[in-house]
Every structure is written in C-alpha cells, then in structure tokens.
C-alpha cells in the first residue's frame, strides 16, 4: 500500500483541518468526508476535491477506505469508533478518546479485538516545546521534579460555542494531564479540584477549574484551566513550569515570538506552531501529528501515544470531575 486512503468523519473545525492536511500530503488520498449536516459535507467535499458520503455505514463498508479520522463530538466517539473497527478501518480519533471512562475502555477493547491500529490525537505529543521538555526530564537535566504548575486557558467564545456539552477540563485539560504524565514519567495518583461559575452559568458549566495534583513519586502540582478569556485578550494561554532538584523548565505559549500591533490598537500574537498556512499549504504541529499517523499505519509502526495512555488522561479528568461533585480529594485508579 503506497498511499493511505483516508476519510474524515465530522467536518467541524478539527475535521476541516484534518481534511486539508490529508488533501496536501503526497502519500494520502482523501477519498471521502462525512458530516451529519449533508449540505455542509457537500460543500466541504467540493472545497477539498473529494466525495461527500451521507451514509456513514456505506462509507465504512467501502473497501477503498483504509483509515478514518474521527472528528465528531466526544459523545459520538464510542459508536463511530466501534463501527470503524467492525469494518477494519484504522483510526485517528480526536482527543479525548471518549467523554467517559467506560466508553474509552470499550473502544480500546474493540480495537484490540479487531486488530485495528488507533492513535488518539493528543496534539502536545507533537509540540516541539513539550517534546523538548520530555527529553530534558528524561536526560536528568533538571534533576528530580519537585513541583509543577500547568495551565490552559481558552476564550469565552469557545466556552459559549460548546454550551456545556462537555466540561472545560475534559475539553482542554485532557491535553495537559496527558502531557504532564508523559513528560515527567510519573503518575497522578490523587486530585482535588474547585471551580467557579459566573460567565457560563446559563449553560450550567464551570468557567474555570483549579486542581491540585499528587504524584506517585511524591511530586506535587497544580493545574488551571478555563474558557472565559475576554475578547480583548488571546484565544489561548497555556503554560508549563516544572521545578526540579537541580533545574527548571518553563514553557509559555502566550508569546509566539511575534506581536502584531494593528491599526485599531489591538495586539495579536499570530500562531507560529499549531496550524500555519505557509505558501499555500498547512504546516505545523497538526501536520506532524497526521503525518505520523499515516506513516506509522503504512509502515506498521507503533504510535507515540498508546491507547492506554489516552485512557489514563480520561481517568484523570473523570477523577477531577468527581472531586468537583463531592468536594473531596479523589484517588486516580
């Protein structure tokens, strides 16, 4: 198989990004797109010069489709992934693996039963800054981690867009909670969380959550996540600080090393890493992630993130949600 024939299921923001990258990769054929909004799927198919398939079952039955990107809402991941497994399609599924532990485990069981290859799109695994942090800790450059702080704060528009369909820690936190365990090589064993509800009260969801973390090694940490950054701020503000017995790591993605002072007095920080349009094609972290998926399927190689690690992230998030529900610290199984 010299090229991988891929279909994208779910043509929202992430699905469109997947479709564009696949359409530009030389070793991929973007053979179909699917969305529950058939008119939208048709428009996307025209944009990316492929075919809109309205019947999901028909798309998955098609032997010409080798793999799928699942970019649907989180609550649909279980059904779509299990159907893809039934038809032996390899899977790239957007994070989180599922919106609850039971469905996440069910997907893993199905993947193992059918022998399908599946990668979960935890994007920070392909972010050079977080990758270098992983390498530095593994090489002992900061000694043993003592304490850490991480945050991922997003815009109010994203909070409103999702309308309480998921929690902020499941939508955003799953990124960093996976990255923290991956970088430190340590396991989060207990969480204790508090939340605030002001701007998004109408959707019965938290504006922000702050969680204290205890690790297997004795390391302690804190994690902050929100989706109520005002319109006059930035779309995303993320940070990771790890203090060790002999050194420190600081990652701060707020400042992308370029500022644009616009004539309307607004200051913007253009994205230089995630999805950059460069001479008419998309480059950056997302392209690296999708390229890894395709190359590793074609060459029968292991993925940089295992399905068990993706499940761990869901378990930690669910423990944080339980801490919010009970007002008590929660052990992570």
mmCIF file of C-alpha atoms in Angstrom:
data_model
loop_
_atom_site.group_PDB
_atom_site.id
_atom_site.type_symbol
_atom_site.label_atom_id
_atom_site.label_comp_id
_atom_site.label_asym_id
_atom_site.label_seq_id
_atom_site.Cartn_x
_atom_site.Cartn_y
_atom_site.Cartn_z
ATOM 1 C CA UNK A 1 0.000 0.000 0.000
ATOM 2 C CA UNK A 2 1.930 3.045 -1.260
ATOM 3 C CA UNK A 3 -0.766 5.527 -0.291
ATOM 4 C CA UNK A 4 -3.298 5.537 2.510
ATOM 5 C CA UNK A 5 -6.907 6.199 1.529
ATOM 6 C CA UNK A 6 -8.441 8.234 4.346
ATOM 7 C CA UNK A 7 -11.948 9.532 5.081
ATOM 8 C CA UNK A 8 -12.785 12.264 7.608
ATOM 9 C CA UNK A 9 -15.870 11.813 9.776
ATOM 10 C CA UNK A 10 -17.168 15.051 11.292
ATOM 11 C CA UNK A 11 -16.430 18.250 9.385
ATOM 12 C CA UNK A 12 -16.298 20.848 12.136
ATOM 13 C CA UNK A 13 -13.193 22.917 12.847
ATOM 14 C CA UNK A 14 -10.975 19.895 13.516
ATOM 15 C CA UNK A 15 -12.418 17.823 10.687
ATOM 16 C CA UNK A 16 -11.717 20.614 8.227
ATOM 17 C CA UNK A 17 -8.128 20.845 9.464
ATOM 18 C CA UNK A 18 -7.686 17.079 9.036
ATOM 19 C CA UNK A 19 -9.220 17.159 5.565
ATOM 20 C CA UNK A 20 -6.993 19.993 4.412
ATOM 21 C CA UNK A 21 -3.817 18.322 5.666
ATOM 22 C CA UNK A 22 -4.729 14.943 4.139
ATOM 23 C CA UNK A 23 -5.506 16.630 0.823
ATOM 24 C CA UNK A 24 -1.992 18.114 0.824
ATOM 25 C CA UNK A 25 0.014 15.071 1.962
ATOM 26 C CA UNK A 26 1.660 13.286 -1.001
ATOM 27 C CA UNK A 27 1.161 9.787 0.436
ATOM 28 C CA UNK A 28 -2.558 10.169 1.220
ATOM 29 C CA UNK A 29 -5.727 10.052 -0.843
ATOM 30 C CA UNK A 30 -8.565 11.925 0.829
ATOM 31 C CA UNK A 31 -11.319 9.716 -0.542
ATOM 32 C CA UNK A 32 -14.389 10.926 1.382
ATOM 33 C CA UNK A 33 -15.825 13.221 4.033
ATOM 34 C CA UNK A 34 -18.935 12.725 6.164
ATOM 35 C CA UNK A 35 -20.971 15.024 8.376
ATOM 36 C CA UNK A 36 -24.481 14.816 9.825
ATOM 37 C CA UNK A 37 -25.173 18.108 8.026
ATOM 38 C CA UNK A 38 -25.294 16.814 4.455
ATOM 39 C CA UNK A 39 -25.188 20.229 2.803
ATOM 40 C CA UNK A 40 -22.116 21.155 4.835
ATOM 41 C CA UNK A 41 -20.452 17.840 3.932
ATOM 42 C CA UNK A 42 -21.135 18.518 0.250
ATOM 43 C CA UNK A 43 -19.579 21.990 0.492
ATOM 44 C CA UNK A 44 -16.519 20.597 2.277
ATOM 45 C CA UNK A 45 -16.137 17.853 -0.337
ATOM 46 C CA UNK A 46 -16.099 20.468 -3.076
ATOM 47 C CA UNK A 47 -13.541 22.535 -1.188
ATOM 48 C CA UNK A 48 -11.189 19.593 -0.710
ATOM 49 C CA UNK A 49 -11.915 17.965 -4.081
ATOM 50 C CA UNK A 50 -13.277 14.721 -2.694
ATOM 51 C CA UNK A 51 -16.621 12.940 -2.241
ATOM 52 C CA UNK A 52 -19.291 13.557 0.403
ATOM 53 C CA UNK A 53 -20.760 10.284 1.664
ATOM 54 C CA UNK A 54 -24.023 10.813 3.508
ATOM 55 C CA UNK A 55 -24.420 7.245 4.804
ATOM 56 C CA UNK A 56 -21.770 6.514 7.441
ATOM 57 C CA UNK A 57 -22.308 2.770 7.177
ATOM 58 C CA UNK A 58 -21.725 2.902 3.429
ATOM 59 C CA UNK A 59 -18.517 4.894 3.935
ATOM 60 C CA UNK A 60 -17.172 2.354 6.430
ATOM 61 C CA UNK A 61 -18.164 -0.617 4.255
ATOM 62 C CA UNK A 62 -16.186 0.762 1.326
ATOM 63 C CA UNK A 63 -13.022 -1.338 0.842
ATOM 64 C CA UNK A 64 -11.405 1.660 -0.831
ATOM 65 C CA UNK A 65 -11.293 3.404 2.567
ATOM 66 C CA UNK A 66 -8.274 2.231 4.569
ATOM 67 C CA UNK A 67 -8.463 4.600 7.550
ATOM 68 C CA UNK A 68 -10.655 7.277 9.104
ATOM 69 C CA UNK A 69 -10.186 10.411 11.157
ATOM 70 C CA UNK A 70 -12.957 10.652 13.741
ATOM 71 C CA UNK A 71 -13.597 14.333 14.435
ATOM 72 C CA UNK A 72 -17.158 14.128 15.743
ATOM 73 C CA UNK A 73 -18.319 15.432 19.117
ATOM 74 C CA UNK A 74 -16.873 13.489 22.051
ATOM 75 C CA UNK A 75 -20.144 11.745 22.930
ATOM 76 C CA UNK A 76 -20.208 10.104 19.472
ATOM 77 C CA UNK A 77 -16.687 8.668 19.628
ATOM 78 C CA UNK A 78 -17.700 5.288 21.031
ATOM 79 C CA UNK A 79 -20.326 4.452 18.404
ATOM 80 C CA UNK A 80 -18.295 5.712 15.433
ATOM 81 C CA UNK A 81 -15.031 4.099 16.570
ATOM 82 C CA UNK A 82 -16.680 0.729 17.213
ATOM 83 C CA UNK A 83 -18.311 0.790 13.766
ATOM 84 C CA UNK A 84 -14.957 1.657 12.178
ATOM 85 C CA UNK A 85 -13.400 -1.309 13.994
ATOM 86 C CA UNK A 86 -16.154 -3.612 12.722
ATOM 87 C CA UNK A 87 -15.099 -2.734 9.162
ATOM 88 C CA UNK A 88 -11.362 -2.924 9.996
ATOM 89 C CA UNK A 89 -10.567 0.731 9.358
ATOM 90 C CA UNK A 90 -7.508 2.161 11.081
ATOM 91 C CA UNK A 91 -8.430 5.126 13.267
ATOM 92 C CA UNK A 92 -7.109 8.543 14.186
ATOM 93 C CA UNK A 93 -9.524 9.825 16.808
ATOM 94 C CA UNK A 94 -9.517 13.351 18.181
ATOM 95 C CA UNK A 95 -8.933 13.719 21.899
ATOM 96 C CA UNK A 96 -10.403 12.811 24.294
ATOM 97 C CA UNK A 97 -10.662 9.131 23.456
ATOM 98 C CA UNK A 98 -14.233 9.304 24.822
ATOM 99 C CA UNK A 99 -16.157 11.507 27.234
ATOM 100 C CA UNK A 100 -16.269 8.837 29.958
ATOM 101 C CA UNK A 101 -14.062 6.013 31.202
ATOM 102 C CA UNK A 102 -16.451 3.196 30.281
ATOM 103 C CA UNK A 103 -16.705 4.215 26.622
ATOM 104 C CA UNK A 104 -12.953 4.832 26.413
ATOM 105 C CA UNK A 105 -12.267 1.335 27.735
ATOM 106 C CA UNK A 106 -14.906 -0.089 25.375
ATOM 107 C CA UNK A 107 -13.164 1.476 22.370
ATOM 108 C CA UNK A 108 -9.823 0.020 23.468
ATOM 109 C CA UNK A 109 -11.368 -3.432 23.903
ATOM 110 C CA UNK A 110 -12.831 -3.214 20.391
ATOM 111 C CA UNK A 111 -9.530 -2.055 18.891
ATOM 112 C CA UNK A 112 -7.660 -4.957 20.470
ATOM 113 C CA UNK A 113 -10.341 -7.451 19.480
ATOM 114 C CA UNK A 114 -10.282 -6.438 15.812
ATOM 115 C CA UNK A 115 -6.559 -5.690 15.444
ATOM 116 C CA UNK A 116 -7.193 -2.168 14.166
ATOM 117 C CA UNK A 117 -4.473 0.463 14.593
ATOM 118 C CA UNK A 118 -5.697 3.513 16.530
ATOM 119 C CA UNK A 119 -3.980 6.742 17.520
ATOM 120 C CA UNK A 120 -5.553 9.400 19.736
ATOM 121 C CA UNK A 121 -4.822 12.991 18.741
ATOM 122 C CA UNK A 122 -3.148 14.357 21.863
ATOM 123 C CA UNK A 123 -1.532 17.220 19.999
ATOM 124 C CA UNK A 124 1.030 18.177 22.651
ATOM 125 C CA UNK A 125 2.896 14.951 21.898
ATOM 126 C CA UNK A 126 3.923 16.678 18.629
ATOM 127 C CA UNK A 127 4.582 20.146 20.062
ATOM 128 C CA UNK A 128 8.387 20.648 19.930
ATOM 129 C CA UNK A 129 8.329 22.631 23.176
ATOM 130 C CA UNK A 130 6.674 19.839 25.141
ATOM 131 C CA UNK A 131 8.778 17.220 23.349
ATOM 132 C CA UNK A 132 11.979 19.026 24.399
ATOM 133 C CA UNK A 133 10.670 19.197 27.968
ATOM 134 C CA UNK A 134 10.157 15.429 27.882
ATOM 135 C CA UNK A 135 13.711 14.903 26.611
ATOM 136 C CA UNK A 136 15.183 17.254 29.224
ATOM 137 C CA UNK A 137 13.474 15.495 32.132
ATOM 138 C CA UNK A 138 14.419 12.045 30.784
ATOM 139 C CA UNK A 139 18.049 13.164 30.491
ATOM 140 C CA UNK A 140 18.082 14.338 34.111
ATOM 141 C CA UNK A 141 18.765 17.958 33.143
ATOM 142 C CA UNK A 142 16.600 19.363 35.948
ATOM 143 C CA UNK A 143 17.167 16.570 38.438
ATOM 144 C CA UNK A 144 14.079 15.029 40.012
ATOM 145 C CA UNK A 145 10.817 17.028 39.570
ATOM 146 C CA UNK A 146 9.706 18.564 42.869
ATOM 147 C CA UNK A 147 6.669 20.633 41.926
ATOM 148 C CA UNK A 148 4.958 21.866 38.778
ATOM 149 C CA UNK A 149 2.254 24.184 37.514
ATOM 150 C CA UNK A 150 0.369 23.950 34.245
ATOM 151 C CA UNK A 151 -2.465 25.950 32.704
ATOM 152 C CA UNK A 152 -4.572 26.021 29.566
ATOM 153 C CA UNK A 153 -6.990 28.935 29.345
ATOM 154 C CA UNK A 154 -9.211 29.478 26.326
ATOM 155 C CA UNK A 155 -11.531 32.161 25.012
ATOM 156 C CA UNK A 156 -15.065 32.870 26.209
ATOM 157 C CA UNK A 157 -16.244 32.291 22.633
ATOM 158 C CA UNK A 158 -15.176 28.636 22.885
ATOM 159 C CA UNK A 159 -16.971 28.252 26.193
ATOM 160 C CA UNK A 160 -20.155 29.653 24.653
ATOM 161 C CA UNK A 161 -19.756 27.581 21.479
ATOM 162 C CA UNK A 162 -19.769 24.290 23.399
ATOM 163 C CA UNK A 163 -22.753 25.314 25.573
ATOM 164 C CA UNK A 164 -21.959 22.901 28.411
ATOM 165 C CA UNK A 165 -21.827 19.791 26.214
ATOM 166 C CA UNK A 166 -18.589 18.867 27.993
ATOM 167 C CA UNK A 167 -16.563 20.173 30.915
ATOM 168 C CA UNK A 168 -13.682 22.564 30.452
ATOM 169 C CA UNK A 169 -11.304 20.008 31.980
ATOM 170 C CA UNK A 170 -12.418 17.312 29.528
ATOM 171 C CA UNK A 171 -12.243 19.684 26.550
ATOM 172 C CA UNK A 172 -8.923 21.352 27.418
ATOM 173 C CA UNK A 173 -7.419 19.656 30.448
ATOM 174 C CA UNK A 174 -7.077 16.256 28.825
ATOM 175 C CA UNK A 175 -4.225 17.757 26.739
ATOM 176 C CA UNK A 176 -2.072 18.831 29.659
ATOM 177 C CA UNK A 177 -2.888 15.994 32.049
ATOM 178 C CA UNK A 178 -1.598 13.534 29.465
ATOM 179 C CA UNK A 179 1.425 15.734 28.735
ATOM 180 C CA UNK A 180 2.331 16.100 32.415
ATOM 181 C CA UNK A 181 2.464 12.340 32.968
ATOM 182 C CA UNK A 182 4.294 11.820 29.674
ATOM 183 C CA UNK A 183 6.928 14.493 30.356
ATOM 184 C CA UNK A 184 7.588 13.605 33.996
ATOM 185 C CA UNK A 185 7.254 9.835 33.571
ATOM 186 C CA UNK A 186 5.198 9.997 36.757
ATOM 187 C CA UNK A 187 1.591 9.072 37.556
ATOM 188 C CA UNK A 188 -1.024 11.379 39.070
ATOM 189 C CA UNK A 189 -2.471 9.434 41.999
ATOM 190 C CA UNK A 190 -4.769 11.983 43.671
ATOM 191 C CA UNK A 191 -6.605 15.146 42.623
ATOM 192 C CA UNK A 192 -8.544 17.824 44.484
ATOM 193 C CA UNK A 193 -10.469 20.416 42.476
ATOM 194 C CA UNK A 194 -12.505 23.615 42.893
ATOM 195 C CA UNK A 195 -14.487 25.529 40.279
ATOM 196 C CA UNK A 196 -16.160 28.886 39.672
ATOM 197 C CA UNK A 197 -19.330 29.634 37.668
ATOM 198 C CA UNK A 198 -20.002 33.217 36.577
ATOM 199 C CA UNK A 199 -19.892 33.911 32.839
ATOM 200 C CA UNK A 200 -21.185 30.496 31.698
ATOM 201 C CA UNK A 201 -23.833 29.935 34.377
ATOM 202 C CA UNK A 202 -26.583 29.790 31.731
ATOM 203 C CA UNK A 203 -25.008 26.575 30.388
ATOM 204 C CA UNK A 204 -24.580 25.005 33.843
ATOM 205 C CA UNK A 205 -20.852 24.614 33.350
ATOM 206 C CA UNK A 206 -17.726 25.843 35.111
ATOM 207 C CA UNK A 207 -15.884 28.920 33.899
ATOM 208 C CA UNK A 208 -12.629 27.714 35.431
ATOM 209 C CA UNK A 209 -11.285 24.777 37.417
ATOM 210 C CA UNK A 210 -8.157 24.685 39.563
ATOM 211 C CA UNK A 211 -6.835 21.292 40.622
ATOM 212 C CA UNK A 212 -4.069 20.223 42.966
ATOM 213 C CA UNK A 213 -2.186 17.104 41.893
ATOM 214 C CA UNK A 214 -0.305 14.479 43.860
ATOM 215 C CA UNK A 215 2.093 12.157 42.055
ATOM 216 C CA UNK A 216 3.271 8.619 42.710
ATOM 217 C CA UNK A 217 6.828 9.890 43.323
ATOM 218 C CA UNK A 218 5.726 12.487 45.893
ATOM 219 C CA UNK A 219 5.903 15.390 43.416
ATOM 220 C CA UNK A 220 3.068 17.916 43.794
ATOM 221 C CA UNK A 221 1.465 20.211 41.230
ATOM 222 C CA UNK A 222 -1.409 22.469 40.282
ATOM 223 C CA UNK A 223 -3.444 22.702 37.112
ATOM 224 C CA UNK A 224 -5.570 25.651 35.987
ATOM 225 C CA UNK A 225 -7.964 25.608 33.067
ATOM 226 C CA UNK A 226 -10.710 27.960 31.892
ATOM 227 C CA UNK A 227 -12.617 29.039 28.800
ATOM 228 C CA UNK A 228 -13.639 32.580 29.687
ATOM 229 C CA UNK A 229 -10.712 34.685 28.441
ATOM 230 C CA UNK A 230 -12.213 38.011 27.281
ATOM 231 C CA UNK A 231 -12.326 39.023 23.629
ATOM 232 C CA UNK A 232 -9.624 41.666 24.144
ATOM 233 C CA UNK A 233 -7.130 39.037 25.312
ATOM 234 C CA UNK A 234 -5.914 35.993 23.326
ATOM 235 C CA UNK A 235 -7.544 32.804 22.071
ATOM 236 C CA UNK A 236 -5.260 30.512 24.086
ATOM 237 C CA UNK A 237 -2.928 30.992 27.050
ATOM 238 C CA UNK A 238 -1.012 27.845 28.034
ATOM 239 C CA UNK A 239 1.978 27.279 30.293
ATOM 240 C CA UNK A 240 4.006 24.544 31.963
ATOM 241 C CA UNK A 241 6.586 25.118 34.706
ATOM 242 C CA UNK A 242 8.475 22.198 36.250
ATOM 243 C CA UNK A 243 10.880 22.817 39.131
ATOM 244 C CA UNK A 244 13.368 20.046 39.799
ATOM 245 C CA UNK A 245 16.058 19.353 42.365
ATOM 246 C CA UNK A 246 18.659 20.797 40.003
ATOM 247 C CA UNK A 247 16.902 22.902 37.351
ATOM 248 C CA UNK A 248 13.693 24.328 35.922
ATOM 249 C CA UNK A 249 11.680 24.007 32.702
ATOM 250 C CA UNK A 250 9.417 26.856 31.558
ATOM 251 C CA UNK A 251 7.052 26.641 28.599
ATOM 252 C CA UNK A 252 4.898 29.667 27.801
ATOM 253 C CA UNK A 253 2.948 29.707 24.539
ATOM 254 C CA UNK A 254 1.240 33.067 25.078
ATOM 255 C CA UNK A 255 4.076 34.907 23.360
ATOM 256 C CA UNK A 256 4.738 33.265 19.982
ATOM 257 C CA UNK A 257 7.832 35.479 19.430
ATOM 258 C CA UNK A 258 5.830 37.715 17.116
ATOM 259 C CA UNK A 259 3.447 40.529 18.002
ATOM 260 C CA UNK A 260 1.289 42.465 15.541
ATOM 261 C CA UNK A 261 0.184 45.913 16.680
ATOM 262 C CA UNK A 262 -2.836 46.504 14.467
ATOM 263 C CA UNK A 263 -4.050 49.952 13.414
ATOM 264 C CA UNK A 264 -7.195 49.515 15.526
ATOM 265 C CA UNK A 265 -4.881 49.382 18.607
ATOM 266 C CA UNK A 266 -5.364 45.642 19.046
ATOM 267 C CA UNK A 267 -2.290 43.488 19.735
ATOM 268 C CA UNK A 268 -2.306 39.976 18.255
ATOM 269 C CA UNK A 269 0.029 37.011 18.696
ATOM 270 C CA UNK A 270 -0.123 35.003 15.439
ATOM 271 C CA UNK A 271 0.126 31.221 15.703
ATOM 272 C CA UNK A 272 3.575 30.049 14.646
ATOM 273 C CA UNK A 273 3.322 26.402 15.684
ATOM 274 C CA UNK A 274 -0.070 24.746 15.510
ATOM 275 C CA UNK A 275 -1.513 25.203 12.044
ATOM 276 C CA UNK A 276 0.440 27.663 9.930
ATOM 277 C CA UNK A 277 -0.503 28.489 6.340
ATOM 278 C CA UNK A 278 2.882 28.672 4.604
ATOM 279 C CA UNK A 279 2.997 29.307 0.863
ATOM 280 C CA UNK A 280 -0.471 27.860 0.367
ATOM 281 C CA UNK A 281 -0.083 24.656 2.390
ATOM 282 C CA UNK A 282 -0.604 23.939 6.068
ATOM 283 C CA UNK A 283 2.415 23.172 8.202
ATOM 284 C CA UNK A 284 2.956 22.864 11.935
ATOM 285 C CA UNK A 285 2.034 20.557 14.798
ATOM 286 C CA UNK A 286 -1.218 19.222 13.314
ATOM 287 C CA UNK A 287 0.515 18.283 10.084
ATOM 288 C CA UNK A 288 3.198 16.416 12.036
ATOM 289 C CA UNK A 289 0.553 14.557 14.031
ATOM 290 C CA UNK A 290 -1.401 13.423 10.960
ATOM 291 C CA UNK A 291 1.792 12.576 9.099
ATOM 292 C CA UNK A 292 2.852 10.328 11.973
ATOM 293 C CA UNK A 293 -0.488 8.532 11.881
ATOM 294 C CA UNK A 294 -0.281 7.895 8.138
ATOM 295 C CA UNK A 295 3.397 6.879 8.113
ATOM 296 C CA UNK A 296 3.028 4.551 11.073
ATOM 297 C CA UNK A 297 -0.012 2.826 9.581
ATOM 298 C CA UNK A 298 1.728 2.402 6.236
ATOM 299 C CA UNK A 299 4.920 1.127 7.867
ATOM 300 C CA UNK A 300 3.283 -0.885 10.683
ATOM 301 C CA UNK A 301 4.992 1.109 13.455
ATOM 302 C CA UNK A 302 3.898 1.946 16.996
ATOM 303 C CA UNK A 303 2.358 5.362 17.663
ATOM 304 C CA UNK A 304 3.951 7.923 20.028
ATOM 305 C CA UNK A 305 0.920 7.640 22.308
ATOM 306 C CA UNK A 306 -0.643 4.325 23.293
ATOM 307 C CA UNK A 307 -4.363 3.808 23.690
ATOM 308 C CA UNK A 308 -3.749 3.026 27.380
ATOM 309 C CA UNK A 309 -2.113 6.434 27.868
ATOM 310 C CA UNK A 310 -5.104 8.104 26.221
ATOM 311 C CA UNK A 311 -7.369 6.180 28.601
ATOM 312 C CA UNK A 312 -5.264 7.398 31.554
ATOM 313 C CA UNK A 313 -5.962 11.007 30.573
ATOM 314 C CA UNK A 314 -9.722 10.353 30.585
ATOM 315 C CA UNK A 315 -9.435 8.661 34.002
ATOM 316 C CA UNK A 316 -7.592 11.647 35.486
ATOM 317 C CA UNK A 317 -10.149 14.074 34.055
ATOM 318 C CA UNK A 318 -13.021 11.995 35.399
ATOM 319 C CA UNK A 319 -11.357 11.960 38.835
ATOM 320 C CA UNK A 320 -11.215 15.778 38.739
ATOM 321 C CA UNK A 321 -14.911 15.907 37.823
ATOM 322 C CA UNK A 322 -15.685 13.552 40.741
ATOM 323 C CA UNK A 323 -13.713 15.800 43.089
ATOM 324 C CA UNK A 324 -15.866 18.732 41.959
ATOM 325 C CA UNK A 325 -19.023 16.690 42.518
ATOM 326 C CA UNK A 326 -18.036 15.520 46.007
ATOM 327 C CA UNK A 327 -15.930 18.408 47.261
ATOM 328 C CA UNK A 328 -13.310 15.872 48.318
ATOM 329 C CA UNK A 329 -9.915 14.663 47.090
ATOM 330 C CA UNK A 330 -10.234 11.695 44.719
ATOM 331 C CA UNK A 331 -7.764 8.879 44.124
ATOM 332 C CA UNK A 332 -6.961 8.136 40.479
ATOM 333 C CA UNK A 333 -7.329 4.412 39.855
#
